[in-house]
mmCIF file of C-alpha atoms in Angstrom:
data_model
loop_
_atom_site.group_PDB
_atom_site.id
_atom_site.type_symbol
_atom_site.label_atom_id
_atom_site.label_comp_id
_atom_site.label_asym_id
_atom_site.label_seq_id
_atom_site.Cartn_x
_atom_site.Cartn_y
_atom_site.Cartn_z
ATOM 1 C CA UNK A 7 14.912 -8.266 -10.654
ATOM 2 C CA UNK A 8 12.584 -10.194 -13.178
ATOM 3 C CA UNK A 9 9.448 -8.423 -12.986
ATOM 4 C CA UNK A 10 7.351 -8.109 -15.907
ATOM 5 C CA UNK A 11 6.178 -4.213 -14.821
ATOM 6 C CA UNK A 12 6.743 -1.678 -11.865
ATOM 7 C CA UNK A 13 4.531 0.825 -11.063
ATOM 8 C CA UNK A 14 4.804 5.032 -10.012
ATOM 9 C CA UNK A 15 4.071 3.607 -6.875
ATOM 10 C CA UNK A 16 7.184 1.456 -6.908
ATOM 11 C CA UNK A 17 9.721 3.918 -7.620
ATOM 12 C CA UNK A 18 7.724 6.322 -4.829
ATOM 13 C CA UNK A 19 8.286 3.989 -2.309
ATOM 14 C CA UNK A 20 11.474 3.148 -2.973
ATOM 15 C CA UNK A 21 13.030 6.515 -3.865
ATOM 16 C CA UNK A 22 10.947 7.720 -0.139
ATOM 17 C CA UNK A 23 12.798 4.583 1.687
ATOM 18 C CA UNK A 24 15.682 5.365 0.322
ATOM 19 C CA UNK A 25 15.824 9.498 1.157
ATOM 20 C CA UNK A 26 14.381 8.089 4.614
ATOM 21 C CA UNK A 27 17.049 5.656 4.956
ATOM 22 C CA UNK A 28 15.092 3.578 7.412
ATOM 23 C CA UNK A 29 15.803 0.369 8.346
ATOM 24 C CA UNK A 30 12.748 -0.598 8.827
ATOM 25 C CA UNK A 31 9.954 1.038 6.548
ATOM 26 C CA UNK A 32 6.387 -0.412 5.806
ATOM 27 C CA UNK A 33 3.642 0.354 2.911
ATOM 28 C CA UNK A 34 0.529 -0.379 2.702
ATOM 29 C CA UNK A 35 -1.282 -1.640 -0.530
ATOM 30 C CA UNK A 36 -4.209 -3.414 -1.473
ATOM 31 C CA UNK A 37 -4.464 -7.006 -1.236
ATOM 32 C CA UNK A 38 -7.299 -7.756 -4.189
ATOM 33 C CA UNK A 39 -6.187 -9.830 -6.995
ATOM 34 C CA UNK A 40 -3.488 -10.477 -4.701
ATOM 35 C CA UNK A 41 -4.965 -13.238 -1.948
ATOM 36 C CA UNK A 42 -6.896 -15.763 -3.565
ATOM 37 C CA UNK A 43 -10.029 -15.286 -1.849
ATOM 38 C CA UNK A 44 -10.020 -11.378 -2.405
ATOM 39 C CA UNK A 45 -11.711 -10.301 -5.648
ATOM 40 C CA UNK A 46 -11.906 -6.583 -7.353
ATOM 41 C CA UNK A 47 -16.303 -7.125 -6.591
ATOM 42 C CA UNK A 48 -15.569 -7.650 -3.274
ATOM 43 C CA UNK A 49 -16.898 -4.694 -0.797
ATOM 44 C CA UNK A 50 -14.665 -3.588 1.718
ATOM 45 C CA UNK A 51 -11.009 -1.897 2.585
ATOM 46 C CA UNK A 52 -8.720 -5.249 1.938
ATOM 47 C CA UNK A 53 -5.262 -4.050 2.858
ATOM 48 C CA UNK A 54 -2.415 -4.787 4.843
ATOM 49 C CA UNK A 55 1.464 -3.237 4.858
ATOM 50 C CA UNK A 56 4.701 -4.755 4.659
ATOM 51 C CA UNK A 57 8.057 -4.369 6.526
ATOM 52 C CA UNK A 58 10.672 -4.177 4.585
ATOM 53 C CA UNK A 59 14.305 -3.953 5.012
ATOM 54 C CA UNK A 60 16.903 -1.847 3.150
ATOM 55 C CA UNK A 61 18.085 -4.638 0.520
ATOM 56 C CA UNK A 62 14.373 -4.893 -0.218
ATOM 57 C CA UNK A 63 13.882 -1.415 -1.037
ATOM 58 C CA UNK A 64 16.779 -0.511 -3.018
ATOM 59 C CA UNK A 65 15.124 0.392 -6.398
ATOM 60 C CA UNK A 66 11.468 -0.300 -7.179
ATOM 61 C CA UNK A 67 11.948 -3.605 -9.356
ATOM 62 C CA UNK A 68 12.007 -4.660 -5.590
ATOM 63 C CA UNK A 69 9.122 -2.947 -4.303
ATOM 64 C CA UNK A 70 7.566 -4.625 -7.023
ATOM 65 C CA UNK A 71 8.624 -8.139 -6.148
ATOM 66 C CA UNK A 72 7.548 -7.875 -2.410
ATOM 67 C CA UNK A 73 4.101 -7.893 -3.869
ATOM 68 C CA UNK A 74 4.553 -10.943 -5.935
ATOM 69 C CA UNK A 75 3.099 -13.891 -4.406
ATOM 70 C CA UNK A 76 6.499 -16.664 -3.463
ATOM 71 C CA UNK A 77 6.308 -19.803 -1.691
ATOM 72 C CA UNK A 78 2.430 -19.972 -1.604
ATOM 73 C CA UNK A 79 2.610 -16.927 0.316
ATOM 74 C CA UNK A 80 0.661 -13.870 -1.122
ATOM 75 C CA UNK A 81 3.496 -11.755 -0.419
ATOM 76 C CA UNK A 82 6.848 -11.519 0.707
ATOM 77 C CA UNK A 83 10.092 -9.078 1.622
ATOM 78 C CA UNK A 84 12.343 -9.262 -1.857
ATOM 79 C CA UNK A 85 15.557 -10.043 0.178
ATOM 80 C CA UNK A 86 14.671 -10.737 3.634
ATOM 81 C CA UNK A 87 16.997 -10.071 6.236
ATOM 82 C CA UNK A 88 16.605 -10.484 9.934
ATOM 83 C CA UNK A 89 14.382 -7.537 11.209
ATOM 84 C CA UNK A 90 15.275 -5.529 14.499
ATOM 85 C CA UNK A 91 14.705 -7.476 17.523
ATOM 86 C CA UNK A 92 12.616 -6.317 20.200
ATOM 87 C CA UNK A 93 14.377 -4.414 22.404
ATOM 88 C CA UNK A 94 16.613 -3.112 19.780
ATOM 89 C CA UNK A 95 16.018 0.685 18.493
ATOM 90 C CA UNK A 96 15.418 1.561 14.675
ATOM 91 C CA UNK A 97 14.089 3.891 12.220
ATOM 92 C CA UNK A 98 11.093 3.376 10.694
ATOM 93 C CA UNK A 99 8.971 5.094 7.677
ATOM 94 C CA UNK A 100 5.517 4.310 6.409
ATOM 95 C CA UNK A 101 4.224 5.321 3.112
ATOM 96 C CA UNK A 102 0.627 4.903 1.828
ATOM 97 C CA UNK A 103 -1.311 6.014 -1.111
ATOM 98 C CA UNK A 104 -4.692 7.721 -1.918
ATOM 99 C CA UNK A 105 -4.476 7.667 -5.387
ATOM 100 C CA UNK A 106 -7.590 5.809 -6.715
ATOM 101 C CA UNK A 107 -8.006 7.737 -10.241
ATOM 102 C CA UNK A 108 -8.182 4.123 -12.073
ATOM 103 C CA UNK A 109 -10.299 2.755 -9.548
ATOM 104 C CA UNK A 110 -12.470 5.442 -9.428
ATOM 105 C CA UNK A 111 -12.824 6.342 -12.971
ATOM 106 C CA UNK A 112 -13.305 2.800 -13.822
ATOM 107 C CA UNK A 113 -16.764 2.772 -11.149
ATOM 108 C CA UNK A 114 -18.128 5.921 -12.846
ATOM 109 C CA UNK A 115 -17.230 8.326 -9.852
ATOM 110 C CA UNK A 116 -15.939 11.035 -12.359
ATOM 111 C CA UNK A 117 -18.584 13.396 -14.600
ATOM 112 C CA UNK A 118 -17.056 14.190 -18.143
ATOM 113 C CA UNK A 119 -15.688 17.656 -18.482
ATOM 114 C CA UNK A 120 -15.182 17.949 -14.996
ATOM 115 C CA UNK A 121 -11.816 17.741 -12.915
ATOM 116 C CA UNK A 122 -10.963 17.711 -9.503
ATOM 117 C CA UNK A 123 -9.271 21.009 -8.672
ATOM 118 C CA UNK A 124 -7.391 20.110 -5.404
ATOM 119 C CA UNK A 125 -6.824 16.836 -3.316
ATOM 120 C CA UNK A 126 -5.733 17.054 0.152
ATOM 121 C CA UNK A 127 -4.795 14.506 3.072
ATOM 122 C CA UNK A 128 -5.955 16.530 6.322
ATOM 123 C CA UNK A 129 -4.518 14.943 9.387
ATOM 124 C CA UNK A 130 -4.802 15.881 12.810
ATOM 125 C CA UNK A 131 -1.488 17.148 14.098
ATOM 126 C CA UNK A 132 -2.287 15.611 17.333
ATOM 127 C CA UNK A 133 -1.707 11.903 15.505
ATOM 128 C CA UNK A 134 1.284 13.495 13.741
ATOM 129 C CA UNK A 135 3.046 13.907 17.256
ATOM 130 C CA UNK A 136 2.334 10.788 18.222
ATOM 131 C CA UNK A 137 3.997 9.362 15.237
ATOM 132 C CA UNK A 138 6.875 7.646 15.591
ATOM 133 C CA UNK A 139 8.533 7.794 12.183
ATOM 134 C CA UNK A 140 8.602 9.688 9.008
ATOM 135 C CA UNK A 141 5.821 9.394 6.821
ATOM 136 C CA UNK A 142 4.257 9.401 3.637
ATOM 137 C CA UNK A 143 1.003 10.226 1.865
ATOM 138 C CA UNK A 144 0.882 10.091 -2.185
ATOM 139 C CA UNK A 145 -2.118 11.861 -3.626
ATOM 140 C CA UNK A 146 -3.848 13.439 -6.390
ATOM 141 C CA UNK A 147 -3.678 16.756 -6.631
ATOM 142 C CA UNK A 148 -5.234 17.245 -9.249
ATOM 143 C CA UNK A 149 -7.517 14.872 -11.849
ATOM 144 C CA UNK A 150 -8.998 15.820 -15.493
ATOM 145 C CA UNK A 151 -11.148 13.548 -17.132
ATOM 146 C CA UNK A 152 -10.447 14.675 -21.033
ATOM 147 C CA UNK A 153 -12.991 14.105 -23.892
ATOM 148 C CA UNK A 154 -11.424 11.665 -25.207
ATOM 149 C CA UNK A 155 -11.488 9.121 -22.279
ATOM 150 C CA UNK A 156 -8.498 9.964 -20.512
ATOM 151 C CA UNK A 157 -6.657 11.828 -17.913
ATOM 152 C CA UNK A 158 -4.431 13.901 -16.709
ATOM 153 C CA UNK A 159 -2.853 13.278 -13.211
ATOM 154 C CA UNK A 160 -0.383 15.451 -11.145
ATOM 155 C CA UNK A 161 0.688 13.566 -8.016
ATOM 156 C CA UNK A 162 1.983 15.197 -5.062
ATOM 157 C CA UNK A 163 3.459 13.431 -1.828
ATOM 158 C CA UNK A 164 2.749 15.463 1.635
ATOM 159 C CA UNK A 165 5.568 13.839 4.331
ATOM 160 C CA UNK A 166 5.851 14.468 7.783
ATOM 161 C CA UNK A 167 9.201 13.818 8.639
ATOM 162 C CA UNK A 168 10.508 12.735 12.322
ATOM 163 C CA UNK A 169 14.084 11.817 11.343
ATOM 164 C CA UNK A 170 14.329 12.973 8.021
ATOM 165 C CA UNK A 171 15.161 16.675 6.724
ATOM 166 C CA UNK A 172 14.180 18.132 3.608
ATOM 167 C CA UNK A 173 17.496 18.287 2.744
ATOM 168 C CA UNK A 174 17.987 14.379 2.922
ATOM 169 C CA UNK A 175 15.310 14.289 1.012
ATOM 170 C CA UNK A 176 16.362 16.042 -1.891
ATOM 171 C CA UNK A 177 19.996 15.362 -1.786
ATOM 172 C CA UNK A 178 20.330 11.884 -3.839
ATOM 173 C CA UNK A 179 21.039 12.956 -7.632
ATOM 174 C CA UNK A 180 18.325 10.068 -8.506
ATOM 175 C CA UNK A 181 15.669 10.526 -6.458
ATOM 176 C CA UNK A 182 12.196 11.341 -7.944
ATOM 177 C CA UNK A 183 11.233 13.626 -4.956
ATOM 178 C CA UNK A 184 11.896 17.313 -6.381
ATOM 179 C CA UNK A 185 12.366 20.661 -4.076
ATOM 180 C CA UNK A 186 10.140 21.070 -1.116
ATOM 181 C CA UNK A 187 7.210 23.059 -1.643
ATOM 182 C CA UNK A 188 6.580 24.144 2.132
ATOM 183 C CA UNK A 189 8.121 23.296 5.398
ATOM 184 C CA UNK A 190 5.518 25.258 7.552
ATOM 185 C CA UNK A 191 1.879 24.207 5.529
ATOM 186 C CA UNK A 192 1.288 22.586 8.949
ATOM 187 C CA UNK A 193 1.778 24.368 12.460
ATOM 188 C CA UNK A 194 0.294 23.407 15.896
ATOM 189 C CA UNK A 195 -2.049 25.499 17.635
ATOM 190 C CA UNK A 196 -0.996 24.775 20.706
#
């Protein structure tokens, strides 16, 4: 799809959007070094997500080209098809990521010899029900900082799933999502 690189974040997305089968899912990412005006030394949460459709999401070579700026435009859907009307009905996903190790290790926010034993996205499951659609939170698990200046990452993706079954999730032969750990971690109270 010529891109020079995609990310673990590409082939998430797309391997979630594509066990989702939405038709309409959105990600959010980071717009520094991606607007002109919007520099790493700038202070402040820069993002934004993007819809996508299913020819845009197929594999993540076109995850990754959605983020490459076309047309003057800092941004744009790989294949763009009409979106849903209005008044029409669709499923939708949204996928986001709180993985900052690079980010984070690169501003100093990490001791040597230490390591984060457990990351967690807490969420109330009041939002949850509101929720219209399935979604998607990639984190860290679990960070070490070794001696030598590097690190060792496990991610882990928590999804709350509306349409979606763990089943679907699982079932395409080369998807990157592996067997569900626990379909209860959450209950409601009420």
């Amino acid at each position: 799809e010529n891109v020079d690189f995609i990310s673990t974040q590409d082939i998430i997305t797309s391997s979630w959007f594509n066990a989702s089968s939405s038709r309409l899912p959105m990600f959010a990412f980071n717009l520094r070094e991606r607007c002109p005006k919007l520099s790493k030394s700038l202070a402040g949460n820069y993002e934004t997500s993007i819809m996508l459709d299913p020819p845009s999401y197929a594999n993540a070579s076109l995850i990754r080209k959605s983020l490459l700026p076309s047309n003057g435009e800092c941004f744009t859907r790989a294949n763009p098809m009409p979106l849903p009307g209005f008044c029409g009905k669709t499923s939708c996903a949204f996928i986001t990521t709180w993985c900052f190790s690079v980010e984070a290790k690169a501003a100093g926010l990490y001791l040597q010899g230490c390591h984060q034993l457990l990351h967690m996205p807490i969420m109330p499951i009041s939002i949850l029900k509101m929720c219209p659609m399935d979604f998607a939170v990639v984190f860290n698990a679990n960070i070490e900082i070794t001696g030598d200046d590097s690190s060792k990452v496990k991610q882990a993706i928590l999804m709350f799933c509306k349409e979606a079954t763990d089943k679907e999730l699982v079932k395409n032969p080369h998807s990157i999502l592996g067997t569900v750990t626990n379909t209860d971690m959450f209950y409601d109270p009420l």
